[in-house]
CSV table of C-alpha atoms and ligand atoms in Angstrom, one decimal:
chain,number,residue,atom,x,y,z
A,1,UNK,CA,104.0,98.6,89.4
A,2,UNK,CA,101.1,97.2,86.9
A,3,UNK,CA,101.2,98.6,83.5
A,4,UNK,CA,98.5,98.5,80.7
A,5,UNK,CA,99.4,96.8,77.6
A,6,UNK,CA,100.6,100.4,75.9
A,7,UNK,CA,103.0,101.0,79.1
A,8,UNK,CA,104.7,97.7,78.8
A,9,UNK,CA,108.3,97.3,77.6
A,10,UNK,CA,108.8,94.0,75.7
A,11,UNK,CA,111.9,92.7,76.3
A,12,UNK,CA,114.6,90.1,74.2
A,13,UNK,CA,117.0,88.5,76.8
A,14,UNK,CA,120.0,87.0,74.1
A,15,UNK,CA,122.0,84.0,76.3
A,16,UNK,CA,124.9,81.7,74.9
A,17,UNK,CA,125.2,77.8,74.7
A,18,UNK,CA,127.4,78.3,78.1
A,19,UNK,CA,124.4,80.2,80.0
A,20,UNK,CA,123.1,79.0,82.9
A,21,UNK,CA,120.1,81.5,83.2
A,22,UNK,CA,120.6,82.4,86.3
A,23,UNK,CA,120.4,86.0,85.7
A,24,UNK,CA,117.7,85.4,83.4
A,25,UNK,CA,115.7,84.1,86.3
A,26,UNK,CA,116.7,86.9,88.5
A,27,UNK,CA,115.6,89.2,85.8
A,28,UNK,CA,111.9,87.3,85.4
A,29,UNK,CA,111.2,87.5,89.1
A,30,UNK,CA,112.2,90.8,89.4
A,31,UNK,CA,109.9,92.0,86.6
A,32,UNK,CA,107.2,89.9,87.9
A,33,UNK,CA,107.1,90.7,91.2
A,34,UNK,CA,108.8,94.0,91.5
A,35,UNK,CA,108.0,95.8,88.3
A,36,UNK,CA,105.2,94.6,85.8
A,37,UNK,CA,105.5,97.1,83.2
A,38,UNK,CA,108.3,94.9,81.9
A,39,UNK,CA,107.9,91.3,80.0
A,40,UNK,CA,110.5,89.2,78.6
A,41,UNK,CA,109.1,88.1,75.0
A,42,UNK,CA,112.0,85.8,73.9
A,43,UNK,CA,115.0,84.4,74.6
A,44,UNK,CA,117.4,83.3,71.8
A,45,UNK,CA,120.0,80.2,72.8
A,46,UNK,CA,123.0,79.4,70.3
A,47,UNK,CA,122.6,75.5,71.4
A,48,UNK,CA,119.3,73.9,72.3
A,49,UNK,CA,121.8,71.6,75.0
A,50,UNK,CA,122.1,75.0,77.4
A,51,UNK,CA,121.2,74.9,80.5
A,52,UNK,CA,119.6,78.1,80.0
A,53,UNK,CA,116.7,76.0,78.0
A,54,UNK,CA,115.3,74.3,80.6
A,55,UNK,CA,115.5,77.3,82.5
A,56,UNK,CA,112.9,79.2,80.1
A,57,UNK,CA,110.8,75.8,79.9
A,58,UNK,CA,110.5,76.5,83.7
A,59,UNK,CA,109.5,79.9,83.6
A,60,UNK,CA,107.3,79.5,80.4
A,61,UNK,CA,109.5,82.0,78.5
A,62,UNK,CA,109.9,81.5,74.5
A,63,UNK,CA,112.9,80.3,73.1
A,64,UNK,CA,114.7,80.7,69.8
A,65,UNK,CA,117.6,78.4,68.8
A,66,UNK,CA,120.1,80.9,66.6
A,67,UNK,CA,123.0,79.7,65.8
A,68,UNK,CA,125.8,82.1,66.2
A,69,UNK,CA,128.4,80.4,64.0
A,70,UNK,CA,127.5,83.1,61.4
A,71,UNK,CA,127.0,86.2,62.8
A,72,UNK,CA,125.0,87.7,59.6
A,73,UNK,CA,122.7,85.2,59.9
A,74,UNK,CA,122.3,85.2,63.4
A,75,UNK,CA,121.8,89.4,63.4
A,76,UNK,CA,119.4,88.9,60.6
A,77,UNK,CA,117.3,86.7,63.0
A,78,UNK,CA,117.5,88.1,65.8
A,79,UNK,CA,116.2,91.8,63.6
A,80,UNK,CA,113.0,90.0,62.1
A,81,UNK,CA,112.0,88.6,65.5
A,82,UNK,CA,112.7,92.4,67.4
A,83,UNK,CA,110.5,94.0,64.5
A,84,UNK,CA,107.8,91.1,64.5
A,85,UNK,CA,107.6,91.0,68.5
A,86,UNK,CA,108.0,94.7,68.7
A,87,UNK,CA,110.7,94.6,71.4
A,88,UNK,CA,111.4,97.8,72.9
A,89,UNK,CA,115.0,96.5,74.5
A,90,UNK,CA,117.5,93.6,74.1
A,91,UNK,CA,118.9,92.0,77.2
A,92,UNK,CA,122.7,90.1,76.8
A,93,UNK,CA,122.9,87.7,80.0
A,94,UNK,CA,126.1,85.8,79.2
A,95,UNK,CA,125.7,86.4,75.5
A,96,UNK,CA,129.3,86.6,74.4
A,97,UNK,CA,129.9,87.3,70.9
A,98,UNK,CA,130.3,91.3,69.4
A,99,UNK,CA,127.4,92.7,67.8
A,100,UNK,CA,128.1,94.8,64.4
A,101,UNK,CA,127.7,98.3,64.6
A,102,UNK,CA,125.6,97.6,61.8
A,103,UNK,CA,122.9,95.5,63.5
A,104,UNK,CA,123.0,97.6,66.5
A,105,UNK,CA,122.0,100.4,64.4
A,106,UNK,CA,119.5,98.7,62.1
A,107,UNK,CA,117.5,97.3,65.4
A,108,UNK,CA,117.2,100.8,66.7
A,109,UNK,CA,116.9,99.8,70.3
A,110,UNK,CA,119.2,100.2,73.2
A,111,UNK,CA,121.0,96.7,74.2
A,112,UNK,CA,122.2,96.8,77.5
A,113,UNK,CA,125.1,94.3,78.8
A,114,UNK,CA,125.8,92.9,82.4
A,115,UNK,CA,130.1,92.0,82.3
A,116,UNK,CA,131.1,90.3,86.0
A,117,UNK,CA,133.6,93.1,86.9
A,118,UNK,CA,133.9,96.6,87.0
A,119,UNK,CA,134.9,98.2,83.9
A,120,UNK,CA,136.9,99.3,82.0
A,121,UNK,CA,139.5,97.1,83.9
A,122,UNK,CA,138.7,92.9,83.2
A,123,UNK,CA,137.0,94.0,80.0
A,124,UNK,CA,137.2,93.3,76.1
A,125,UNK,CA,137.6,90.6,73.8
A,126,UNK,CA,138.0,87.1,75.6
A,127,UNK,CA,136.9,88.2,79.1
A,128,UNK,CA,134.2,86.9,80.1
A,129,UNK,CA,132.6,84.6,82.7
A,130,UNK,CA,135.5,82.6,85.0
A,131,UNK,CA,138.3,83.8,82.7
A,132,UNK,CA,137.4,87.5,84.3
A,133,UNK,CA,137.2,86.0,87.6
A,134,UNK,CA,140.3,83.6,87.3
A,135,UNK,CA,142.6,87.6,85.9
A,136,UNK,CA,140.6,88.8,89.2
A,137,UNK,CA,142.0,86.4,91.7
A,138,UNK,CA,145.4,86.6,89.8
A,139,UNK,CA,146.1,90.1,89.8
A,140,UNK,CA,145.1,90.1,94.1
A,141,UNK,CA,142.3,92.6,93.9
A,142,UNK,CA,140.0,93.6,97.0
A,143,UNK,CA,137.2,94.3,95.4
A,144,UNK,CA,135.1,93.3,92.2
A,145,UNK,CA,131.7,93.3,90.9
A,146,UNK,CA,129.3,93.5,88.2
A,147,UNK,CA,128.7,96.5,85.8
A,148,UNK,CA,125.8,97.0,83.7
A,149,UNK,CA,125.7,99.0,80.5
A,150,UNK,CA,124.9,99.9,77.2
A,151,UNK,CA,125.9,97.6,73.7
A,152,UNK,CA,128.4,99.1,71.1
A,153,UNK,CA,130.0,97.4,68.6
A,154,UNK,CA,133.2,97.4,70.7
A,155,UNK,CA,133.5,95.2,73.4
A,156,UNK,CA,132.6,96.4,76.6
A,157,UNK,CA,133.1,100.0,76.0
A,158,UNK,CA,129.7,101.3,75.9
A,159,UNK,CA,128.3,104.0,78.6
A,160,UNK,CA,128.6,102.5,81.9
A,161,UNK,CA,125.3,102.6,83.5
A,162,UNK,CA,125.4,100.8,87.0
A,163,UNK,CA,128.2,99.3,89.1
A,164,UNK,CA,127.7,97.4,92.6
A,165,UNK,CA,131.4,96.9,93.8
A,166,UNK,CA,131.7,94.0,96.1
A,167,UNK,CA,134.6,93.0,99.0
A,168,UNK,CA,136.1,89.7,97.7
A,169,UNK,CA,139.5,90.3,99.7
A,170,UNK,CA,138.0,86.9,102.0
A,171,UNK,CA,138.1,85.2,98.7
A,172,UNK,CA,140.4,82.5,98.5
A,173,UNK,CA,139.5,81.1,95.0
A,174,UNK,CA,138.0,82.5,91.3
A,175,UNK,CA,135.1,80.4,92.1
A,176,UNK,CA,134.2,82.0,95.4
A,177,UNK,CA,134.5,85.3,93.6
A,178,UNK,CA,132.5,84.5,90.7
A,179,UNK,CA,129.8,83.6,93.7
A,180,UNK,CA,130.1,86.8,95.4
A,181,UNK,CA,129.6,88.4,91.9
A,182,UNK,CA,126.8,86.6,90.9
A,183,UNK,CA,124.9,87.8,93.8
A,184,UNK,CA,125.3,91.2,93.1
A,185,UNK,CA,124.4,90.9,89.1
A,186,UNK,CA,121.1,89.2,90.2
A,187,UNK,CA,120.3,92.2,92.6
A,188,UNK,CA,121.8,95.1,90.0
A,189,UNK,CA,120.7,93.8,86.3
A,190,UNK,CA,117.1,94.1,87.3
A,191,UNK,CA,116.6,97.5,88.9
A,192,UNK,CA,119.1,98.8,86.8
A,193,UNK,CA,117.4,98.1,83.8
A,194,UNK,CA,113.9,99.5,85.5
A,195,UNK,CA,115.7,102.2,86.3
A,196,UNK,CA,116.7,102.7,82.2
A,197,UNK,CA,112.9,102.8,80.8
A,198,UNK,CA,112.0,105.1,83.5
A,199,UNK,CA,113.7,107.9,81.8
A,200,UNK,CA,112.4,106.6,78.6
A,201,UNK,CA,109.4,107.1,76.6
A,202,UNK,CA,107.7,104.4,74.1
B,1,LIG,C1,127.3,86.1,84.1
B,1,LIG,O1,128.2,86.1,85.1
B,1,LIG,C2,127.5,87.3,83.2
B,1,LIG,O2,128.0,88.4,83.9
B,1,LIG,C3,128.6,86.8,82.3
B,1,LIG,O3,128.1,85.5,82.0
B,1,LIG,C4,127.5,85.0,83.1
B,1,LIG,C5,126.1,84.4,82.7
B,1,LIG,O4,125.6,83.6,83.8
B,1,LIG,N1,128.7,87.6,81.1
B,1,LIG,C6,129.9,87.9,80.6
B,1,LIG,O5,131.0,87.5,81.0
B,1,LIG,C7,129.8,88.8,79.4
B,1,LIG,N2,131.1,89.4,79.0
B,1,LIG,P1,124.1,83.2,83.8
B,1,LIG,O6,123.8,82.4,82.5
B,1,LIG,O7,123.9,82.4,85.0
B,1,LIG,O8,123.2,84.4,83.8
């Protein structure tokens, strides 16, 4: 789908100093390929030594270092850039820290959220990447797989909007679950997020 400039949603994908960027890439060849009404603008980093850097280097995508040692400062940021670039919605791909409710409502703009399990259950404070995978594996389950949804200011609680559940009962690690996950985010955070701004208007 091509857009003209007034159609297109600009984007703010927010990653961690542990993010790979894998999803990020699935998210910038989904968009460029797939659906071209939607541009990534930015991406913010919490340490320039993240794999994720070299990642938007490759794909020519701009990238803010923003410390998130203090949140304030890092929400105060992250608001100037959304209101100078004009970004219509922010992207968390393996961002990890809680964002006020404050911030959220300042900024004004939906945030959406991809968590590698299906909530509400592997959710909240201190779950994230192999630590949900490891309580996975642990607690025997058959199936798992990644759930997109919207930001609130309480961990993984907000509206669920997509879920892809995926068989992992041939899974004989964390590690080969977190694989068999991964898959699916990079084929659900995409569409899912086309599928958003469709019932959206600018
Ligand atoms: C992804 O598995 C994502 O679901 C997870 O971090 C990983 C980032 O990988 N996010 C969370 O756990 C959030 N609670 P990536 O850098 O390769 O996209």
């Amino acid at each position: 789908m091509e857009g003209t400039a007034s159609e297109t949603w600009r984007l703010a994908v927010l990653t961690s100093g542990h993010s790979r960027g894998s999803n990020l890439r699935a998210l910038h060849n989904y968009f460029s390929s797939q659906d071209k009404r939607i541009m990534i603008v930015f991406v913010t980093v919490s340490l320039p030594s993240a794999p994720v850097v070299d990642v938007c280097g490759e794909l020519g995508l701009q990238v803010h270092h923003i410390p998130t040692r203090n949140m304030g400062s890092f929400e105060e940021r992250v608001l100037e850039l959304c209101r100078d670039e004009k970004i219509d919605l922010i992207v968390l791909a393996g961002f990890l820290k809680r964002l006020s409710s404050a911030f959220i409502e300042d900024v004004g703009i939906p945030i959406l959220n991809i968590h590698p399990a299906l909530l509400p259950k592997y959710g909240g404070k201190g779950m994230y990447g192999e630590r949900v995978h490891k309580a996975v594996f642990a607690a025997g389950e058959r199936e798992s797989g990644p759930t997109v949804h919207l930001v609130n200011a309480m961990y993984d609680q907000g509206s669920i909007l997509a879920q892809r559940k995926v068989d992992i009962s041939g899974c004989v690690s964390p590690q080969e679950i977190a694989a068999e996950v991964l898959r699916a985010e990079h084929s659900l955070y995409g569409p899912t997020i086309s599928a958003f701004l469709e019932k959206r208007t600018k």
